PDB file of C-alpha atoms in Angstrom:
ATOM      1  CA  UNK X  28      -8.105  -1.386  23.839  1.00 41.00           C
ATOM      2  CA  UNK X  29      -6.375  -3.689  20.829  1.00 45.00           C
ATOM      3  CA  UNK X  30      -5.820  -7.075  22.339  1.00 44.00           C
ATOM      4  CA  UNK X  31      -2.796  -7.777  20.406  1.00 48.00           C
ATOM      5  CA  UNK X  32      -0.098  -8.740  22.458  1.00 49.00           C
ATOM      6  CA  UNK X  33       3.608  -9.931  21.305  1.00 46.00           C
ATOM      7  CA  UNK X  34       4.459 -13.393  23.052  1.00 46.00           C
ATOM      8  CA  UNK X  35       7.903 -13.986  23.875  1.00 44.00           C
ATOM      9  CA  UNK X  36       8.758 -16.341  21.573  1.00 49.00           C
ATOM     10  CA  UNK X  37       9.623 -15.147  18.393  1.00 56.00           C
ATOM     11  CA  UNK X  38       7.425 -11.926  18.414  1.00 64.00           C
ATOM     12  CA  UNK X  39       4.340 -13.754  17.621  1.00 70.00           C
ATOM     13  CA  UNK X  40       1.087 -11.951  18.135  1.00 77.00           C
ATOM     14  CA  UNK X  41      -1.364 -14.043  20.191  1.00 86.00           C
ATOM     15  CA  UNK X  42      -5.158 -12.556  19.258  1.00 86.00           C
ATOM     16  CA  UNK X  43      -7.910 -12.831  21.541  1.00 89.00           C
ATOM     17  CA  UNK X  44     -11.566 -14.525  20.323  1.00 86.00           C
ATOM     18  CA  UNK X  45     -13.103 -10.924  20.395  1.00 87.00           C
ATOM     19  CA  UNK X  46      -9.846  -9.683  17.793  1.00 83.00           C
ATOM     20  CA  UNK X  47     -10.718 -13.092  15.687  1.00 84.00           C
ATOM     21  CA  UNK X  48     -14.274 -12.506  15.637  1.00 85.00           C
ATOM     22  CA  UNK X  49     -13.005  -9.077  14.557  1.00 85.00           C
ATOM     23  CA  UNK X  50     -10.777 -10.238  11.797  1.00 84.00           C
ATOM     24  CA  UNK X  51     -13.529 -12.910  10.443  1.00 83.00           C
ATOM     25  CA  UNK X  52     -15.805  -9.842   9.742  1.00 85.00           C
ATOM     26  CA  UNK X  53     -13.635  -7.985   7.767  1.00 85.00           C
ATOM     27  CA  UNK X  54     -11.631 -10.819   6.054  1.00 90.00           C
ATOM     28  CA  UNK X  55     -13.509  -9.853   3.337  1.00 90.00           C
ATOM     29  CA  UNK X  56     -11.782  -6.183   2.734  1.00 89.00           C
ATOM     30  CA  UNK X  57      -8.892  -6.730   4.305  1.00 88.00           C
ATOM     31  CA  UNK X  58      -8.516  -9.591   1.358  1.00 92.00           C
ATOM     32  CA  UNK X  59      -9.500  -7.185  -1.355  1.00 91.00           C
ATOM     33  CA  UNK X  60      -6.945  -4.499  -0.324  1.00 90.00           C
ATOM     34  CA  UNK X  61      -4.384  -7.365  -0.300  1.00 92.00           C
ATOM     35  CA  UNK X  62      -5.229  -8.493  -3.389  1.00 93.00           C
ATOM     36  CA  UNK X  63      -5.028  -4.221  -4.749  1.00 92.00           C
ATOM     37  CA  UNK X  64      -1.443  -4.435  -3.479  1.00 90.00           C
ATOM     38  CA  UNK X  65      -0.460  -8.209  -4.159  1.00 93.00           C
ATOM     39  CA  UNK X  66       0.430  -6.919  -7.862  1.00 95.00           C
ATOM     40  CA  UNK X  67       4.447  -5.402  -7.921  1.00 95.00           C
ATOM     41  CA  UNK X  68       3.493  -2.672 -10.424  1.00 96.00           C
ATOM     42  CA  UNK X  69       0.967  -1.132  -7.970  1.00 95.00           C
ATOM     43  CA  UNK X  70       3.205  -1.799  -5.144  1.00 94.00           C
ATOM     44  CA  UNK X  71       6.008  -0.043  -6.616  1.00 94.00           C
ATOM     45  CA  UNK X  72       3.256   3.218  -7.132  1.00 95.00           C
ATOM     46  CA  UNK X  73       2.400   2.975  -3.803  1.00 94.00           C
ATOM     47  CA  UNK X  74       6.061   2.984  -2.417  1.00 92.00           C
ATOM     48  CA  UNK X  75       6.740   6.155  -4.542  1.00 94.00           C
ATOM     49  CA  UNK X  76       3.459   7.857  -3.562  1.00 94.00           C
ATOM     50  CA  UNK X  77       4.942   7.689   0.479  1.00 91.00           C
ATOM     51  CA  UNK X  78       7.434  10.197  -1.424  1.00 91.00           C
ATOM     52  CA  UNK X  79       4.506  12.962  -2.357  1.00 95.00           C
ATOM     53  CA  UNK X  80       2.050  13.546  -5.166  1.00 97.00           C
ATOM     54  CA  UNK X  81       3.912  12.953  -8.316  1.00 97.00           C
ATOM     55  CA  UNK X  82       2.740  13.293 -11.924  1.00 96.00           C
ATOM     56  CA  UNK X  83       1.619  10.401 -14.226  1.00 94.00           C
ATOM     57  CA  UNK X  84       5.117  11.532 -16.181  1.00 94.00           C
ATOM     58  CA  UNK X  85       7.173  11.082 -13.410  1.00 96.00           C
ATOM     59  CA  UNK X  86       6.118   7.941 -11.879  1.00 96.00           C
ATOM     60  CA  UNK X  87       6.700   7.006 -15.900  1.00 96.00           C
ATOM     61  CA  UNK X  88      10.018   7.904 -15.730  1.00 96.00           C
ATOM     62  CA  UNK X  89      10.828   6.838 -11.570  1.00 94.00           C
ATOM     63  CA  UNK X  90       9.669   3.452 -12.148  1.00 96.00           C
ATOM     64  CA  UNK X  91      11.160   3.315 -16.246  1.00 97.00           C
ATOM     65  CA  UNK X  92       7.252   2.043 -16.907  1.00 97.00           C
ATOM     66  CA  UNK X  93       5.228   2.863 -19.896  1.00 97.00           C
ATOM     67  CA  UNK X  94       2.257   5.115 -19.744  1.00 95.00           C
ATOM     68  CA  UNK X  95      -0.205   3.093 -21.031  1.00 96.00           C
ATOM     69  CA  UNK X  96       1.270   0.143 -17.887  1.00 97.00           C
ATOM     70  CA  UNK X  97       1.531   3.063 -15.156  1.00 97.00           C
ATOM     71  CA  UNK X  98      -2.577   4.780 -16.091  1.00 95.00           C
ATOM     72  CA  UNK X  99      -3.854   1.667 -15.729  1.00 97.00           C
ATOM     73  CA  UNK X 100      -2.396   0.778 -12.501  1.00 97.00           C
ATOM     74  CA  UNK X 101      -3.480   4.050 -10.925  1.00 97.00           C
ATOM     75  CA  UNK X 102      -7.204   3.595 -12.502  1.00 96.00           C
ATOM     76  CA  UNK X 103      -7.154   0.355 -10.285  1.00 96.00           C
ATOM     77  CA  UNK X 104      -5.777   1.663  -7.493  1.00 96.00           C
ATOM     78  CA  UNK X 105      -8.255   5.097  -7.614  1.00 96.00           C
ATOM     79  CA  UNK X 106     -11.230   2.946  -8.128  1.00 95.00           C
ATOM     80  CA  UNK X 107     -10.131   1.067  -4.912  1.00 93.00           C
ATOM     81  CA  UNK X 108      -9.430   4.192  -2.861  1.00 93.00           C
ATOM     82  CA  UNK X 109      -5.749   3.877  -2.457  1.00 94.00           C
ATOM     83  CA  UNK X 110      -5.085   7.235  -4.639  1.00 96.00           C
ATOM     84  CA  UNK X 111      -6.454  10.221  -5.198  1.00 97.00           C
ATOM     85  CA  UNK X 112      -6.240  12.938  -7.820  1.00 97.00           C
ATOM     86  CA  UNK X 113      -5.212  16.538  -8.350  1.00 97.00           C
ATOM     87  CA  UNK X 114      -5.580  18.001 -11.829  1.00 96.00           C
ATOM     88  CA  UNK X 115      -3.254  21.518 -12.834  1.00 95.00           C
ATOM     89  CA  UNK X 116      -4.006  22.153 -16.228  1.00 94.00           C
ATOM     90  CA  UNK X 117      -3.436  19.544 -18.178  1.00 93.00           C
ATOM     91  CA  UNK X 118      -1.276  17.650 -15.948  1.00 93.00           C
ATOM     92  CA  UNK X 119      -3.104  15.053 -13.434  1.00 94.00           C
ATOM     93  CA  UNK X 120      -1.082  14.444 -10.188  1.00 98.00           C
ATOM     94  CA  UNK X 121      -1.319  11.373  -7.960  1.00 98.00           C
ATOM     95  CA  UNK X 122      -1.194  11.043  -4.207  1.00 96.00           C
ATOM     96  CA  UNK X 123      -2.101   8.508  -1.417  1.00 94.00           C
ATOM     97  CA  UNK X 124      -5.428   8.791  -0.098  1.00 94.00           C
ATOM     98  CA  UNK X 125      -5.237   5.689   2.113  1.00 89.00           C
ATOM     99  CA  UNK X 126      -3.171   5.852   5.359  1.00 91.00           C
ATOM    100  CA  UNK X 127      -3.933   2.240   5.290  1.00 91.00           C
ATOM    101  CA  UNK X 128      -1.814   1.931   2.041  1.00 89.00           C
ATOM    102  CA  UNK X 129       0.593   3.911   3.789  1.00 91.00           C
ATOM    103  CA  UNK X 130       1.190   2.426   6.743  1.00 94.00           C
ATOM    104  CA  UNK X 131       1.429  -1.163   4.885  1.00 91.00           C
ATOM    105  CA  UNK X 132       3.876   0.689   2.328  1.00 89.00           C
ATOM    106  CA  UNK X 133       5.853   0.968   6.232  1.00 89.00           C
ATOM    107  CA  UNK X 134       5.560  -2.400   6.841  1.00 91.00           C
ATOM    108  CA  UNK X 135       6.453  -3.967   3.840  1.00 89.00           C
ATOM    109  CA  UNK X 136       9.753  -1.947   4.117  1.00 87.00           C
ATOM    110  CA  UNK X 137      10.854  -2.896   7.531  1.00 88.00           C
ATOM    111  CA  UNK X 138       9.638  -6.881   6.677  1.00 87.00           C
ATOM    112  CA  UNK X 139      11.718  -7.149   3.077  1.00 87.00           C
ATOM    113  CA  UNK X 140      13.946  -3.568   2.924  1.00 85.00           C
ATOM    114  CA  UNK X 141      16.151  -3.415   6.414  1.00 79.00           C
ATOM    115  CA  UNK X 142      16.981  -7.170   6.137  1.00 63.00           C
ATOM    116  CA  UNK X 143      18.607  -6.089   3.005  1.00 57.00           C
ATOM    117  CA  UNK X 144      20.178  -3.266   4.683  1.00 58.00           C
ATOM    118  CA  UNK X 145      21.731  -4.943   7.634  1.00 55.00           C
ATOM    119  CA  UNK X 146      23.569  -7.444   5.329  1.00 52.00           C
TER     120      UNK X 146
END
């Protein structure tokens, strides 16, 4: 059972020692895929990944990126784990390999997205 519990002020989380100990062993990676996402060109991949597979062409185009900018992105975020890769024919599609990356994709949203909506 996940020890996290909301406090009622705020909708703080308060962790336990065992989640802490927890956290301490994996700062580590959890810092590393932070770092993966902490750059807005990868980011912006990401978010249009949570949309389906999609071509190195039409992430080009989606995110009005050049090639060169949008391959080497995706090499960094394949090596990491975040993406994977489909080839038809010539053409190489993209698609998200991590639910992790997903579900922070999610989160990032409802943190900096439906502020902006509600206003």
């Amino acid at each position: 059972m996940n020890s996290l519990q909301q406090t009622e002020a705020g909708g703080q989380r308060r962790l336990s020692d065992d989640d802490v100990d927890i956290l301490f062993d994996n700062a580590s990676r959890a810092a590393d895929f932070l770092r993966t996402l902490s750059h807005e060109t990868r980011l912006m991949i990401l978010c249009v990944l949570c949309q389906g597979e999609k071509s190195v062409g039409e992430m080009e185009e989606f995110l009005s990126l050049r090639q060169p900018t949008v391959s080497q992105q995706l090499a960094r975020l394949r090596s990491e784990g975040l993406v994977t890769t489909r080839r038809d024919g010539k053409s190489v599609y993209y698609s998200l390999a991590s639910p992790e990356a997903a579900q922070m994709v999610g989160v990032l949203y409802d943190l900096f997205c439906k502020r902006d909506e509600k206003a």
